[in-house]
Amino acid sequence: MKLYDYPRSSAAYRVRIALNLKGQTFEAVPVNLLEGAQRGEDYRALNPTGLVPSLDTGEGLLGQSLAIIEYLDERFPAPPLLPAGAFARARARALALQVACDIHPLNNLRVLQYLVGEFGIDEQQKLAWYHHWLQQGLAALERQLTETDSPFCCGDTPGLADICLVPQLYNARRFGLDLAPYPRLVAIEAACLRLEAFAAAHPDHHQEA
Amino acid sequence: MKLYDYPRSSAAYRVRIALNLKGQTFEAVPVNLLEGAQRGEDYRALNPTGLVPSLDTGEGLLGQSLAIIEYLDERFPAPPLLPAGAFARARARALALQVACDIHPLNNLRVLQYLVGEFGIDEQQKLAWYHHWLQQGLAALERQLTETDSPFCCGDTPGLADICLVPQLYNARRFGLDLAPYPRLVAIEAACLRLEAFAAAHPDHHQEA
């Protein structure tokens, strides 16, 4: 499979982790977000959203990291990325969506560019915005996850929620957020990063276009 | 089941449609977003994200509309809300996520309140922001969906992508977006609104707290 990728895109980082957990090798095709390659017609002809990542699955191209990960989980069932049982699965998906809908879209590069370009916000305002949505989202996750003490978000093996959490905490560190209020999240992150599938997906191991 | 609901929340609107499609009756518990009830400790004790909707499923409380809808689809398999086959399912999920991640979070009430309260943007800037993310997202959906001519987003029956599209177009109309560039989306919306499950879920049929 071929992954249209950008190392620091946290959505692409999620898919790299999932591919690694499933033991699937992939060819990474770099799309340079800072140069706007994702908005060019070449890329939009593949993925009209102009967003990274996309996965060329062999049976067609897919966008949206969570859809890609569910696809990988259905096509390659072992090891499962969701627990058994409708309620437990939904709970895992809800944790993942708290990152994917409530935090990440607001702190995306295109959004920060709009805020600076159209509203003229300064660096301090940009950082306050970035931290605000992280803090809202991470506080809710911390509160929910302290109800359990499993090594990962949803039990003894890593899954969809962990796949979303780890790249989000990478972003939080990169933007200088104090993670002291989230000890449970940081402990889950540490458990994940001890695994080769997570460590090998880290942005530092992937080069830019 | 009990749905913590707000009529004009498009995420809650999605869940009402899904419950109706599954033939599940539910008790709606109004949470007044304009009064900030979702941020109060009473509601946060149920759902720490402070976001609507939540569904009390009888086996626990779930947040995040897409997780709730997947839960309903697994617990009550007929009629299915996703097509058969891993790739087709992923494509349907990707369309839904284009609404749920790429449009809706940016135009959420809490975000508009932040932009006005912290950055002091005016009404015109707020509308430009709202329309910008709608236009980006709807243009990508229109381009993808014109590749097919099925009555609904993913075939002859309504599903997850339609459930996300219809409330988003409701919001677009409410904020005065010109929908002329999106004839395929408007046709799918019309097909959906001819169905009782969609019509009965419309915000006009649900009262505020």
Short mmCIF file of C-alpha atoms in Angstrom, two decimals:
data_model
loop_
_atom_site.label_atom_id
_atom_site.label_comp_id
_atom_site.label_asym_id
_atom_site.label_seq_id
_atom_site.Cartn_x
_atom_site.Cartn_y
_atom_site.Cartn_z
CA MET A 1 0.00 0.00 0.00
CA LYS A 2 1.02 3.59 -0.59
CA LEU A 3 0.56 6.28 2.07
CA TYR A 4 0.41 9.93 1.06
CA ASP A 5 2.13 11.22 4.12
CA TYR A 6 3.56 14.19 5.95
CA PRO A 7 5.72 13.39 8.99
CA ARG A 8 4.23 15.94 11.40
CA SER A 9 0.60 15.56 10.24
CA SER A 10 -0.95 13.93 13.28
CA ALA A 11 -3.63 12.31 11.11
CA ALA A 12 -0.91 10.69 8.98
CA TYR A 13 0.97 9.70 12.13
CA ARG A 14 -2.16 7.82 13.29
CA VAL A 15 -2.26 5.83 10.07
CA ARG A 16 1.45 5.00 10.25
CA ILE A 17 0.90 3.58 13.75
CA ALA A 18 -2.09 1.52 12.58
CA LEU A 19 -0.20 0.13 9.58
CA ASN A 20 2.68 -0.84 11.87
CA LEU A 21 0.38 -2.47 14.43
CA LYS A 22 -1.13 -4.51 11.61
CA GLY A 23 2.31 -5.48 10.35
CA GLN A 24 1.68 -3.89 6.97
CA THR A 25 4.63 -2.43 5.13
CA PHE A 26 3.87 0.67 3.08
CA GLU A 27 5.51 3.06 0.70
CA ALA A 28 5.37 6.64 2.01
CA VAL A 29 4.78 9.33 -0.64
CA PRO A 30 5.65 12.69 0.94
CA VAL A 31 3.19 15.57 0.49
CA ASN A 32 4.74 18.80 1.73
CA LEU A 33 2.04 20.61 3.71
CA LEU A 34 4.13 23.69 4.38
CA GLU A 35 4.56 24.18 0.63
CA GLY A 36 0.80 23.59 0.08
CA ALA A 37 1.28 20.47 -2.08
CA GLN A 38 -1.94 19.02 -0.62
CA ARG A 39 -3.93 21.84 -2.19
CA GLY A 40 -2.50 21.33 -5.69
CA GLU A 41 -4.62 19.77 -8.42
CA ASP A 42 -2.31 16.74 -8.65
CA TYR A 43 -3.14 15.77 -5.10
CA ARG A 44 -6.78 16.88 -5.26
CA ALA A 45 -7.32 14.62 -8.28
CA LEU A 46 -6.54 11.77 -5.88
CA ASN A 47 -8.19 13.21 -2.78
CA PRO A 48 -10.56 16.16 -3.40
CA THR A 49 -10.42 17.24 0.25
CA GLY A 50 -6.84 18.42 -0.21
CA LEU A 51 -6.01 16.88 3.15
CA VAL A 52 -3.38 14.36 4.23
CA PRO A 53 -3.24 11.39 4.65
CA SER A 54 -4.59 9.24 1.85
CA LEU A 55 -4.00 5.53 1.55
CA ASP A 56 -3.85 3.81 -1.80
CA THR A 57 -5.22 0.48 -0.66
CA GLY A 58 -4.89 -1.42 -3.92
CA GLU A 59 -8.69 -1.44 -4.22
CA GLY A 60 -8.97 2.34 -4.32
CA LEU A 61 -7.85 5.48 -2.54
CA LEU A 62 -9.13 6.34 0.92
CA GLY A 63 -8.92 9.59 2.86
CA GLN A 64 -9.74 10.38 6.49
CA SER A 65 -7.44 8.70 9.00
CA LEU A 66 -10.21 7.15 11.11
CA ALA A 67 -11.90 5.63 8.07
CA ILE A 68 -8.54 4.28 6.93
CA ILE A 69 -7.87 2.73 10.34
CA GLU A 70 -11.32 1.08 10.47
CA TYR A 71 -10.62 -0.26 6.96
CA LEU A 72 -7.30 -1.73 8.08
CA ASP A 73 -9.01 -3.25 11.09
CA GLU A 74 -11.67 -4.92 8.95
CA ARG A 75 -9.26 -6.06 6.22
CA PHE A 76 -6.54 -7.31 8.60
CA PRO A 77 -8.42 -8.36 11.74
CA ALA A 78 -5.37 -9.35 13.84
CA PRO A 79 -4.46 -7.77 16.15
CA PRO A 80 -7.82 -6.00 16.63
CA LEU A 81 -7.76 -2.23 17.13
CA LEU A 82 -11.21 -2.17 18.75
CA PRO A 83 -12.41 -4.20 21.75
CA ALA A 84 -15.19 -6.80 21.58
CA GLY A 85 -18.83 -5.81 22.15
CA ALA A 86 -20.82 -2.93 20.69
CA PHE A 87 -20.67 -0.73 23.80
CA ALA A 88 -16.93 -1.16 24.41
CA ARG A 89 -16.23 -0.54 20.74
CA ALA A 90 -18.32 2.63 20.80
CA ARG A 91 -16.54 3.86 23.89
CA ALA A 92 -13.17 3.37 22.19
CA ARG A 93 -14.42 5.16 19.09
CA ALA A 94 -15.76 8.01 21.23
CA LEU A 95 -12.34 8.54 22.84
CA ALA A 96 -10.72 8.58 19.40
CA LEU A 97 -13.31 11.03 18.09
CA GLN A 98 -12.71 13.33 21.05
CA VAL A 99 -9.24 13.81 19.60
CA ALA A 100 -10.21 13.65 15.93
CA CYS A 101 -13.24 15.97 16.12
CA ASP A 102 -12.86 18.07 19.27
CA ILE A 103 -9.13 18.89 19.29
CA HIS A 104 -7.29 18.19 16.07
CA PRO A 105 -9.46 20.03 13.49
CA LEU A 106 -9.20 23.27 15.44
CA ASN A 107 -5.42 23.18 15.61
CA ASN A 108 -4.82 22.07 12.07
CA LEU A 109 -2.29 24.01 9.97
CA ARG A 110 -4.94 25.37 7.56
CA VAL A 111 -6.92 26.76 10.49
CA LEU A 112 -3.92 28.46 12.08
CA GLN A 113 -3.09 29.93 8.66
CA TYR A 114 -6.65 31.31 8.37
CA LEU A 115 -6.55 32.85 11.84
CA VAL A 116 -3.27 34.60 11.11
CA GLY A 117 -4.03 35.53 7.51
CA GLU A 118 -7.66 36.65 7.85
CA PHE A 119 -8.02 37.72 11.47
CA GLY A 120 -4.43 38.90 11.93
CA ILE A 121 -3.95 37.19 15.28
CA ASP A 122 -0.46 37.35 16.79
CA GLU A 123 1.78 34.51 18.02
CA GLN A 124 0.50 34.78 21.57
CA GLN A 125 -3.14 34.60 20.47
CA LYS A 126 -2.32 31.65 18.22
CA LEU A 127 -0.72 29.78 21.09
CA ALA A 128 -3.63 30.58 23.41
CA TRP A 129 -6.07 29.21 20.81
CA TYR A 130 -3.96 26.09 20.33
CA HIS A 131 -3.63 25.43 24.04
CA HIS A 132 -7.30 26.17 24.77
CA TRP A 133 -8.66 23.37 22.58
CA LEU A 134 -5.95 20.98 23.73
CA GLN A 135 -6.74 21.70 27.37
CA GLN A 136 -10.49 21.29 26.87
CA GLY A 137 -10.03 18.00 25.08
CA LEU A 138 -7.23 16.51 27.16
CA ALA A 139 -8.98 17.36 30.46
CA ALA A 140 -12.06 15.43 29.32
CA LEU A 141 -9.95 12.47 28.23
CA GLU A 142 -7.98 12.47 31.49
CA ARG A 143 -11.20 12.46 33.52
CA GLN A 144 -12.65 9.56 31.56
CA LEU A 145 -9.48 7.49 31.52
CA THR A 146 -8.74 7.79 35.22
CA GLU A 147 -11.85 5.64 35.75
CA THR A 148 -9.70 2.69 34.65
CA ASP A 149 -6.09 1.70 35.21
CA SER A 150 -5.38 -0.43 32.18
CA PRO A 151 -2.02 0.16 30.45
CA PHE A 152 -3.76 1.47 27.33
CA CYS A 153 -6.89 3.56 26.81
CA CYS A 154 -9.18 0.54 26.46
CA GLY A 155 -7.48 -2.44 28.00
CA ASP A 156 -4.28 -4.43 27.79
CA THR A 157 -3.58 -3.89 24.10
CA PRO A 158 -3.24 -0.68 22.09
CA GLY A 159 -6.08 0.38 19.83
CA LEU A 160 -7.89 3.17 18.05
CA ALA A 161 -8.00 5.56 21.02
CA ASP A 162 -4.27 5.20 21.71
CA ILE A 163 -3.55 5.68 18.01
CA CYS A 164 -5.27 9.08 18.20
CA LEU A 165 -3.93 10.08 21.62
CA VAL A 166 -0.19 9.64 20.97
CA PRO A 167 0.07 12.00 17.95
CA GLN A 168 -2.07 14.56 19.77
CA LEU A 169 0.30 14.55 22.74
CA TYR A 170 3.22 14.89 20.32
CA ASN A 171 1.55 18.06 19.02
CA ALA A 172 0.90 19.28 22.55
CA ARG A 173 4.59 18.97 23.42
CA ARG A 174 5.63 20.63 20.17
CA PHE A 175 3.47 23.63 21.07
CA GLY A 176 4.77 23.74 24.63
CA LEU A 177 1.66 22.68 26.54
CA ASP A 178 2.24 21.74 30.19
CA LEU A 179 1.18 18.09 30.45
CA ALA A 180 1.37 17.90 34.25
CA PRO A 181 -2.46 17.97 34.60
CA TYR A 182 -2.72 14.78 32.51
CA PRO A 183 -0.66 12.08 34.27
CA ARG A 184 -2.90 9.26 33.09
CA LEU A 185 -2.60 10.33 29.45
CA VAL A 186 1.17 10.66 29.75
CA ALA A 187 1.39 7.16 31.30
CA ILE A 188 -0.63 5.69 28.42
CA GLU A 189 1.59 7.54 25.94
CA ALA A 190 4.69 6.07 27.60
CA ALA A 191 3.23 2.55 27.38
CA CYS A 192 2.53 3.11 23.68
CA LEU A 193 5.92 4.54 22.85
CA ARG A 194 7.62 1.47 24.33
CA LEU A 195 6.07 -0.46 21.42
CA GLU A 196 7.97 -0.58 18.14
CA ALA A 197 4.79 0.10 16.11
CA PHE A 198 4.37 3.49 17.79
CA ALA A 199 8.07 4.36 18.00
CA ALA A 200 8.68 3.63 14.31
CA ALA A 201 5.74 5.86 13.30
CA HIS A 202 7.13 8.90 15.15
CA PRO A 203 7.61 11.99 12.93
CA ASP A 204 11.34 12.06 13.68
CA HIS A 205 11.70 8.78 11.80
CA HIS A 206 10.02 10.07 8.66
CA GLN A 207 11.50 12.59 6.30
CA GLU A 208 9.81 15.55 4.65
CA ALA A 209 9.26 15.88 0.95
CA MET B 1 -32.92 5.04 25.50
CA LYS B 2 -32.44 8.62 26.59
CA LEU B 3 -30.90 11.23 24.30
CA TYR B 4 -29.32 14.36 25.77
CA ASP B 5 -30.33 16.62 22.97
CA TYR B 6 -30.42 20.14 21.59
CA PRO B 7 -32.62 20.66 18.53
CA ARG B 8 -30.18 22.71 16.45
CA SER B 9 -27.03 20.79 17.44
CA SER B 10 -26.17 19.10 14.19
CA ALA B 11 -24.41 16.28 16.03
CA ALA B 12 -27.61 15.60 18.01
CA TYR B 13 -29.65 15.86 14.80
CA ARG B 14 -27.48 13.07 13.31
CA VAL B 15 -28.25 10.78 16.23
CA ARG B 16 -32.00 11.52 16.04
CA ILE B 17 -31.95 10.48 12.37
CA ALA B 18 -30.07 7.28 13.18
CA LEU B 19 -32.43 6.36 16.02
CA ASN B 20 -35.38 6.94 13.69
CA LEU B 21 -33.84 4.88 10.87
CA LYS B 22 -33.34 2.05 13.36
CA GLY B 23 -36.94 2.36 14.57
CA GLN B 24 -35.79 3.10 18.12
CA THR B 25 -37.97 5.33 20.22
CA PHE B 26 -36.12 7.59 22.64
CA GLU B 27 -36.72 10.09 25.38
CA ALA B 28 -35.16 13.46 24.54
CA VAL B 29 -33.62 15.32 27.50
CA PRO B 30 -33.05 18.93 26.41
CA VAL B 31 -29.66 20.51 27.18
CA ASN B 32 -29.76 24.22 26.42
CA LEU B 33 -26.52 25.07 24.65
CA LEU B 34 -27.20 28.78 24.45
CA GLU B 35 -27.50 28.89 28.24
CA GLY B 36 -24.31 26.80 28.58
CA ALA B 37 -26.03 23.85 30.32
CA GLN B 38 -23.61 21.47 28.58
CA ARG B 39 -20.69 23.03 30.45
CA GLY B 40 -22.30 22.66 33.89
CA GLU B 41 -21.06 20.05 36.34
CA ASP B 42 -24.39 18.18 36.22
CA TYR B 43 -23.92 17.44 32.56
CA ARG B 44 -20.14 16.98 32.75
CA ALA B 45 -20.62 14.32 35.43
CA LEU B 46 -22.43 12.37 32.70
CA ASN B 47 -20.25 13.44 29.78
CA PRO B 48 -16.93 15.08 30.72
CA THR B 49 -16.52 16.61 27.26
CA GLY B 50 -19.35 19.05 27.97
CA LEU B 51 -20.65 18.42 24.46
CA VAL B 52 -24.01 17.33 23.12
CA PRO B 53 -25.31 14.73 22.31
CA SER B 54 -24.99 11.87 24.77
CA LEU B 55 -27.02 8.70 24.57
CA ASP B 56 -27.92 6.74 27.68
CA THR B 57 -27.95 3.33 26.07
CA GLY B 58 -29.10 1.29 29.03
CA GLU B 59 -25.62 -0.27 29.23
CA GLY B 60 -23.87 3.03 29.81
CA LEU B 61 -23.61 6.56 28.52
CA LEU B 62 -22.01 7.32 25.17
CA GLY B 63 -20.87 10.61 23.69
CA GLN B 64 -19.70 11.49 20.16
CA SER B 65 -22.40 11.20 17.54
CA LEU B 66 -20.43 8.99 15.15
CA ALA B 67 -19.55 6.53 17.91
CA ILE B 68 -23.20 6.48 18.96
CA ILE B 69 -24.34 5.79 15.39
CA GLU B 70 -21.82 2.95 14.95
CA TYR B 71 -23.09 1.54 18.25
CA LEU B 72 -26.68 1.67 17.05
CA ASP B 73 -25.64 0.01 13.80
CA GLU B 74 -23.93 -2.84 15.65
CA ARG B 75 -26.65 -3.30 18.25
CA PHE B 76 -29.58 -3.05 15.80
CA PRO B 77 -28.18 -4.32 12.50
CA ALA B 78 -31.30 -3.74 10.38
CA PRO B 79 -31.45 -1.63 8.32
CA PRO B 80 -27.66 -1.29 7.98
CA LEU B 81 -26.21 2.24 8.00
CA LEU B 82 -22.98 1.15 6.31
CA PRO B 83 -22.60 -0.78 3.03
CA ALA B 84 -21.07 -4.26 2.77
CA GLY B 85 -17.33 -4.72 2.24
CA ALA B 86 -14.40 -3.09 4.00
CA PHE B 87 -13.58 -0.62 1.23
CA ALA B 88 -17.16 0.56 0.68
CA ARG B 89 -17.66 0.91 4.42
CA ALA B 90 -14.49 2.97 4.73
CA ARG B 91 -15.55 5.21 1.87
CA ALA B 92 -18.89 5.86 3.58
CA ARG B 93 -17.13 6.58 6.86
CA ALA B 94 -14.71 8.93 5.09
CA LEU B 95 -17.59 10.98 3.66
CA ALA B 96 -19.16 11.19 7.12
CA LEU B 97 -15.84 12.21 8.68
CA GLN B 98 -15.39 14.95 6.08
CA VAL B 99 -18.44 16.54 7.67
CA ALA B 100 -17.72 15.54 11.26
CA CYS B 101 -14.01 16.47 11.30
CA ASP B 102 -13.44 18.96 8.47
CA ILE B 103 -16.53 21.17 8.66
CA HIS B 104 -18.58 20.84 11.80
CA PRO B 105 -15.94 21.30 14.55
CA LEU B 106 -14.84 24.60 13.05
CA ASN B 107 -18.34 26.04 12.98
CA ASN B 108 -19.42 24.81 16.36
CA LEU B 109 -21.04 27.28 18.77
CA ARG B 110 -18.14 27.14 21.26
CA VAL B 111 -15.68 28.02 18.50
CA LEU B 112 -17.72 30.97 17.24
CA GLN B 113 -17.99 32.16 20.84
CA TYR B 114 -14.20 31.97 21.21
CA LEU B 115 -13.58 33.88 17.98
CA VAL B 116 -15.93 36.67 19.04
CA GLY B 117 -14.96 36.72 22.71
CA GLU B 118 -11.17 36.35 22.42
CA PHE B 119 -10.30 37.68 18.96
CA GLY B 120 -13.12 40.22 18.75
CA ILE B 121 -14.15 39.31 15.22
CA ASP B 122 -17.25 41.03 13.86
CA GLU B 123 -20.39 39.50 12.31
CA GLN B 124 -19.01 39.71 8.78
CA GLN B 125 -15.78 37.96 9.75
CA LYS B 126 -17.75 35.31 11.61
CA LEU B 127 -19.89 34.63 8.56
CA ALA B 128 -16.83 34.52 6.28
CA TRP B 129 -15.21 31.96 8.60
CA TYR B 130 -18.40 29.89 8.74
CA HIS B 131 -18.86 29.93 4.98
CA HIS B 132 -15.18 29.24 4.25
CA TRP B 133 -15.11 25.86 6.01
CA LEU B 134 -18.49 24.93 4.63
CA GLN B 135 -17.37 25.76 1.09
CA GLN B 136 -14.12 23.84 1.43
CA GLY B 137 -15.90 20.79 2.77
CA LEU B 138 -19.00 20.83 0.58
CA ALA B 139 -16.96 21.33 -2.62
CA ALA B 140 -14.92 18.21 -1.83
CA LEU B 141 -18.08 16.21 -1.08
CA GLU B 142 -19.79 17.43 -4.26
CA ARG B 143 -16.78 16.43 -6.36
CA GLN B 144 -16.65 12.95 -4.86
CA LEU B 145 -20.38 12.32 -4.99
CA THR B 146 -20.84 13.38 -8.62
CA GLU B 147 -18.81 10.28 -9.52
CA THR B 148 -21.98 8.29 -8.74
CA ASP B 149 -25.68 8.90 -9.34
CA SER B 150 -27.27 6.83 -6.59
CA PRO B 151 -30.16 8.48 -4.72
CA PHE B 152 -28.14 8.56 -1.49
CA CYS B 153 -24.44 9.13 -0.78
CA CYS B 154 -23.55 5.44 -0.90
CA GLY B 155 -26.27 3.62 -2.80
CA ASP B 156 -29.99 3.06 -2.75
CA THR B 157 -30.50 3.34 0.99
CA PRO B 158 -29.61 6.11 3.41
CA GLY B 159 -26.65 5.64 5.72
CA LEU B 160 -23.93 7.22 7.81
CA ALA B 161 -22.80 9.74 5.19
CA ASP B 162 -26.35 10.99 4.55
CA ILE B 163 -26.92 11.21 8.30
CA CYS B 164 -24.00 13.65 8.52
CA LEU B 165 -24.74 15.54 5.31
CA VAL B 166 -28.35 16.54 6.00
CA PRO B 167 -27.75 18.38 9.31
CA GLN B 168 -24.71 20.09 7.80
CA LEU B 169 -26.81 21.43 4.91
CA TYR B 170 -29.41 22.57 7.44
CA ASN B 171 -26.66 24.61 9.11
CA ALA B 172 -25.48 25.94 5.75
CA ARG B 173 -28.98 27.22 4.97
CA ARG B 174 -29.35 28.71 8.43
CA PHE B 175 -26.16 30.71 7.89
CA GLY B 176 -27.21 31.81 4.40
CA LEU B 177 -24.72 29.87 2.28
CA ASP B 178 -25.53 29.73 -1.45
CA LEU B 179 -26.00 26.03 -2.22
CA ALA B 180 -26.14 26.46 -6.02
CA PRO B 181 -22.59 25.04 -6.46
CA TYR B 182 -23.67 21.77 -4.82
CA PRO B 183 -26.58 20.37 -6.87
CA ARG B 184 -25.68 16.75 -6.14
CA LEU B 185 -25.62 17.35 -2.38
CA VAL B 186 -28.94 19.18 -2.53
CA ALA B 187 -30.49 16.30 -4.52
CA ILE B 188 -29.31 13.77 -1.92
CA GLU B 189 -30.67 16.00 0.84
CA ALA B 190 -34.06 16.11 -0.91
CA ALA B 191 -34.11 12.31 -1.21
CA CYS B 192 -33.37 12.03 2.51
CA LEU B 193 -35.94 14.58 3.62
CA ARG B 194 -38.66 12.65 1.79
CA LEU B 195 -38.09 9.91 4.38
CA GLU B 196 -39.96 10.10 7.67
CA ALA B 197 -36.83 9.18 9.68
CA PHE B 198 -35.07 12.32 8.46
CA ALA B 199 -38.10 14.60 8.47
CA ALA B 200 -39.06 13.68 12.03
CA ALA B 201 -35.53 14.42 13.26
CA HIS B 202 -35.53 17.98 11.88
CA PRO B 203 -34.81 20.67 14.50
CA ASP B 204 -38.17 22.31 13.88
CA HIS B 205 -39.85 19.22 15.32
CA HIS B 206 -37.87 19.33 18.54
CA GLN B 207 -38.27 21.86 21.28
CA GLU B 208 -35.60 23.66 23.25
CA ALA B 209 -35.03 23.24 26.96
#
